[in-house]
CSV table of C-alpha atoms in Angstrom, one decimal:
chain,number,residue,atom,x,y,z
B,14,UNK,CA,0.0,0.0,0.0
B,15,UNK,CA,1.1,3.5,-0.7
B,16,UNK,CA,0.0,7.0,0.4
B,17,UNK,CA,-0.3,10.1,-1.7
B,18,UNK,CA,-0.2,13.7,-0.5
B,19,UNK,CA,-0.4,16.6,-2.9
B,20,UNK,CA,-1.5,20.3,-3.1
B,21,UNK,CA,-3.4,21.8,-6.0
B,22,UNK,CA,-4.3,25.5,-6.6
B,23,UNK,CA,-7.8,26.1,-7.9
B,24,UNK,CA,-9.0,29.6,-8.9
B,25,UNK,CA,-12.2,29.5,-6.9
B,26,UNK,CA,-13.2,30.1,-3.3
B,27,UNK,CA,-13.2,27.2,-0.8
B,28,UNK,CA,-17.0,27.3,-0.7
B,29,UNK,CA,-17.3,27.0,-4.5
B,30,UNK,CA,-14.9,24.1,-4.5
B,31,UNK,CA,-16.7,22.4,-1.6
B,32,UNK,CA,-20.0,22.7,-3.6
B,33,UNK,CA,-18.3,21.4,-6.8
B,34,UNK,CA,-17.1,18.3,-4.9
B,35,UNK,CA,-20.2,17.6,-2.9
B,36,UNK,CA,-23.3,18.6,-5.0
B,37,UNK,CA,-24.2,15.9,-7.5
B,38,UNK,CA,-25.5,18.5,-10.1
B,39,UNK,CA,-22.2,20.5,-9.9
B,40,UNK,CA,-20.2,17.3,-10.0
B,41,UNK,CA,-21.9,16.3,-13.3
B,42,UNK,CA,-21.2,19.7,-14.7
B,43,UNK,CA,-17.4,19.5,-14.4
B,44,UNK,CA,-16.9,15.7,-14.7
B,45,UNK,CA,-19.3,15.3,-17.7
B,46,UNK,CA,-20.6,12.1,-16.1
B,47,UNK,CA,-23.6,11.2,-13.8
B,48,UNK,CA,-22.7,11.4,-10.1
B,49,UNK,CA,-24.2,10.1,-6.9
B,50,UNK,CA,-23.2,12.2,-3.9
B,51,UNK,CA,-24.6,13.3,-0.6
B,52,UNK,CA,-23.1,15.2,2.4
B,53,UNK,CA,-24.7,12.7,4.7
B,54,UNK,CA,-22.0,10.8,6.7
B,55,UNK,CA,-22.3,7.1,6.0
B,56,UNK,CA,-23.9,7.6,2.5
B,57,UNK,CA,-22.4,5.9,-0.5
B,58,UNK,CA,-21.1,7.9,-3.5
B,59,UNK,CA,-20.3,7.1,-7.2
B,60,UNK,CA,-18.4,9.2,-9.7
B,61,UNK,CA,-17.4,8.7,-13.4
B,62,UNK,CA,-20.1,6.0,-14.0
B,63,UNK,CA,-18.9,3.9,-11.0
B,64,UNK,CA,-15.2,4.2,-11.7
B,65,UNK,CA,-14.9,5.7,-8.3
B,66,UNK,CA,-17.1,4.4,-5.5
B,67,UNK,CA,-17.0,4.6,-1.7
B,68,UNK,CA,-18.5,5.9,1.5
B,69,UNK,CA,-18.7,9.5,2.8
B,70,UNK,CA,-17.3,9.8,6.3
B,71,UNK,CA,-17.1,13.4,7.3
B,72,UNK,CA,-17.8,16.9,6.0
B,73,UNK,CA,-16.9,20.3,7.3
B,74,UNK,CA,-18.7,22.8,4.9
B,75,UNK,CA,-16.2,24.8,2.9
B,76,UNK,CA,-13.2,23.2,4.6
B,77,UNK,CA,-13.0,19.4,4.6
B,78,UNK,CA,-14.2,16.2,3.0
B,79,UNK,CA,-13.3,12.7,4.2
B,80,UNK,CA,-14.3,9.6,2.2
B,81,UNK,CA,-13.4,5.9,2.0
B,82,UNK,CA,-12.7,4.7,-1.5
B,83,UNK,CA,-13.3,1.1,-2.3
B,84,UNK,CA,-10.8,-1.1,-4.2
B,85,UNK,CA,-11.7,-4.7,-5.1
B,86,UNK,CA,-10.2,-7.2,-2.7
B,87,UNK,CA,-8.7,-4.6,-0.4
B,88,UNK,CA,-9.0,-5.2,3.4
B,89,UNK,CA,-7.4,-1.9,4.5
B,90,UNK,CA,-9.5,1.3,4.3
B,91,UNK,CA,-8.4,3.7,1.6
B,92,UNK,CA,-9.2,7.1,3.1
B,93,UNK,CA,-9.3,10.3,1.1
B,94,UNK,CA,-9.1,13.6,3.0
B,95,UNK,CA,-9.5,16.9,1.1
B,96,UNK,CA,-8.8,20.1,3.0
B,97,UNK,CA,-9.6,23.5,1.5
B,98,UNK,CA,-7.4,26.5,2.5
B,99,UNK,CA,-8.1,30.1,1.3
B,100,UNK,CA,-5.3,31.4,-0.9
B,101,UNK,CA,-4.8,34.8,-2.6
B,102,UNK,CA,-5.2,33.1,-6.0
B,103,UNK,CA,-8.3,31.0,-5.0
B,104,UNK,CA,-8.0,27.9,-2.9
B,105,UNK,CA,-5.1,25.6,-1.9
B,106,UNK,CA,-6.5,22.1,-2.0
B,107,UNK,CA,-4.6,19.6,0.3
B,108,UNK,CA,-5.2,16.0,-0.7
B,109,UNK,CA,-4.2,13.0,1.3
B,110,UNK,CA,-5.1,9.5,0.0
B,111,UNK,CA,-4.0,6.6,2.1
B,112,UNK,CA,-3.7,2.8,1.5
B,113,UNK,CA,-3.7,2.9,-2.3
B,114,UNK,CA,-2.9,-0.5,-3.7
B,115,UNK,CA,0.6,-0.4,-5.3
B,116,UNK,CA,-0.8,-1.7,-8.6
B,117,UNK,CA,-3.2,1.2,-8.8
B,118,UNK,CA,-1.0,4.0,-7.4
B,119,UNK,CA,0.2,5.6,-10.7
B,120,UNK,CA,-3.2,5.6,-12.2
B,121,UNK,CA,-4.7,7.1,-9.0
B,122,UNK,CA,-2.0,9.8,-8.8
B,123,UNK,CA,-2.5,10.7,-12.5
B,124,UNK,CA,-6.3,10.7,-12.1
B,125,UNK,CA,-6.2,13.1,-9.1
B,126,UNK,CA,-3.9,15.5,-11.1
B,127,UNK,CA,-5.6,15.3,-14.5
B,128,UNK,CA,-9.2,14.1,-14.2
B,129,UNK,CA,-10.1,15.3,-10.8
B,130,UNK,CA,-8.4,18.5,-9.9
B,131,UNK,CA,-7.2,19.2,-13.5
B,132,UNK,CA,-10.9,19.2,-14.7
B,133,UNK,CA,-12.0,21.2,-11.6
B,134,UNK,CA,-9.4,23.9,-12.3
B,135,UNK,CA,-10.4,24.0,-16.0
B,136,UNK,CA,-14.1,24.3,-14.9
B,137,UNK,CA,-13.3,27.4,-12.8
B,138,UNK,CA,-10.9,28.9,-15.3
B,139,UNK,CA,-7.2,29.3,-15.4
B,140,UNK,CA,-5.4,31.5,-12.9
């Protein structure tokens, strides 16, 4: 298992990014795919037509999202923590993703950079 910790700068407020990551309608706008999402702890979520699935654990509006991501056959919980910090150019997004299977690590890291936060940055516009 491997852990990933990265920072991304998104040209939007923490509140805008929080909404973009937690509201299923907004998620569909920037991902281009149907999304199932709720801010109810314990609820299940699904993104990119089921490519990413898991359970919502904790929410702090405009500040923090904690989720468990499911990987087939994995016994250790893979936890994603996203913290949103105000920045003069928008928001500094702190990502920590723990217990990623080694065989999936490169694809997951690329996906966070390109598909997840890359698409989100494009959605809000370039800095």
